[in-house]
Coordinates of C-alpha atoms in Angstrom, one line a residue:
Q23 CA 0.0 0.0 0.0
V24 CA 1.5 3.3 -1.1
Q25 CA 1.7 6.0 1.6
L26 CA 2.9 9.6 1.2
V27 CA 3.3 11.3 4.6
E28 CA 4.0 15.0 4.8
S29 CA 5.6 16.8 7.7
G30 CA 6.9 20.2 8.5
G31 CA 3.9 22.4 8.3
G32 CA 3.0 25.0 10.8
L33 CA 2.4 28.7 11.6
V34 CA 5.0 31.3 10.5
Q35 CA 5.1 35.0 10.2
A36 CA 5.3 36.6 6.8
G37 CA 8.8 36.6 5.5
G38 CA 9.6 33.5 7.4
S39 CA 10.6 30.0 6.2
L40 CA 9.4 26.4 6.5
R41 CA 10.7 23.2 5.2
L42 CA 8.2 20.5 4.2
S43 CA 9.1 16.9 3.8
C44 CA 7.3 13.9 2.3
A45 CA 8.2 10.3 3.1
A46 CA 7.0 7.7 0.7
S47 CA 6.5 4.0 1.5
G48 CA 5.0 1.0 -0.2
R49 CA 6.7 1.9 -3.5
T50 CA 9.9 3.3 -4.8
F51 CA 9.5 6.6 -6.8
S52 CA 13.1 7.0 -7.9
S53 CA 12.1 6.5 -11.6
Y54 CA 9.4 9.1 -11.5
A55 CA 8.8 12.8 -10.9
M56 CA 7.5 13.8 -7.5
G57 CA 6.2 17.1 -6.2
W58 CA 3.9 19.3 -4.3
F59 CA 0.4 20.9 -4.8
R60 CA -1.5 23.1 -2.4
Q61 CA -5.1 23.9 -1.7
A62 CA -6.3 27.0 0.0
P63 CA -9.8 27.3 1.6
G64 CA -12.4 27.7 -1.1
K65 CA -9.9 27.3 -3.9
E66 CA -9.0 24.4 -6.2
R67 CA -5.9 22.4 -5.7
E68 CA -3.0 24.0 -7.6
F69 CA 0.5 22.9 -8.7
V70 CA 3.4 24.2 -6.7
A71 CA 6.6 22.4 -7.7
A72 CA 7.9 19.2 -9.2
I73 CA 11.3 17.5 -9.6
S74 CA 12.4 14.9 -12.1
R75 CA 13.5 11.4 -11.1
N76 CA 17.3 12.3 -11.1
S77 CA 16.8 15.9 -9.8
G78 CA 18.0 17.2 -13.1
D79 CA 14.9 19.2 -13.8
T80 CA 12.7 21.2 -11.5
Y81 CA 9.5 22.9 -12.2
Y82 CA 7.8 25.7 -10.3
A83 CA 4.5 27.6 -10.4
D84 CA 5.2 31.3 -11.2
F85 CA 4.0 32.4 -7.8
V86 CA 6.8 30.5 -6.0
K87 CA 9.7 31.0 -8.3
G88 CA 12.7 32.4 -6.5
R89 CA 11.2 31.6 -3.0
F90 CA 10.6 27.8 -3.0
T91 CA 13.1 25.1 -3.7
I92 CA 12.2 21.5 -4.3
S93 CA 14.7 18.6 -3.7
R94 CA 14.6 14.8 -3.3
D95 CA 16.6 12.0 -1.8
N96 CA 16.0 8.8 -3.8
A97 CA 17.9 6.7 -1.3
K98 CA 15.3 7.7 1.4
N99 CA 12.3 7.9 -1.0
T100 CA 11.6 11.5 0.1
V101 CA 10.9 14.8 -1.5
S102 CA 11.2 18.2 0.3
L103 CA 10.1 21.7 -0.3
Q104 CA 12.1 24.6 1.2
M105 CA 9.8 27.6 1.4
N106 CA 11.4 31.0 2.0
S107 CA 10.0 34.6 2.0
L108 CA 6.5 33.2 2.8
K109 CA 3.5 35.4 2.2
P110 CA 0.0 35.2 3.7
E111 CA -1.3 34.1 0.4
D112 CA 0.9 31.0 0.7
T113 CA -1.5 29.8 3.4
A114 CA -2.8 26.4 2.3
V115 CA -2.7 22.7 2.8
Y116 CA 0.4 21.4 1.0
V117 CA 0.0 18.0 -0.5
C118 CA 2.7 15.6 -1.6
A119 CA 2.2 13.9 -5.0
A120 CA 3.9 10.9 -6.6
P121 CA 4.4 9.8 -9.2
M122 CA 3.7 12.8 -11.4
F123 CA 3.5 12.8 -15.2
N124 CA 4.0 16.0 -17.2
E125 CA 1.2 16.2 -19.8
G126 CA 2.3 19.6 -21.2
S127 CA -0.2 22.0 -19.7
R128 CA -0.9 20.0 -16.6
W129 CA 0.5 17.3 -14.3
S130 CA -1.3 14.1 -13.6
V131 CA -0.8 12.3 -10.3
E132 CA -1.3 8.7 -9.1
H133 CA -1.0 9.1 -5.4
W134 CA -1.6 12.0 -3.0
G135 CA -0.6 12.5 0.6
Q136 CA -3.0 13.7 3.3
G137 CA -1.4 17.2 3.4
T138 CA 0.1 19.4 5.9
Q139 CA -1.2 22.8 6.9
V140 CA 0.9 25.9 6.3
T141 CA -0.4 29.2 7.8
V142 CA 1.4 32.5 7.2
S143 CA 0.4 35.4 9.4
S144 CA 0.7 39.0 8.3

């Protein structure tokens, strides 16, 4: 049974930083892209970042470019998201996704984590 378990969320002031981690079990994702989505209250889930299987390529939503950095450790089957310069509009539940498939204008996902809450106060 595949499980994606996120950790690292919390409450932070605007301008602060958080690091999210996602630990995968039940399947190895070293041959696939992994990444993060987020969902704010009353809004649809949206793509945040993805990283290719060998970390050679990374992809970011425009609204996080220059502030967030995605990384992975295939030996540990984990993916992380370093979030800096956080803004109140970054408040959302952040959800781990794997594997991810780039379909051009969108990403498809096979498995989702439960999510971790990130709240940024102004």
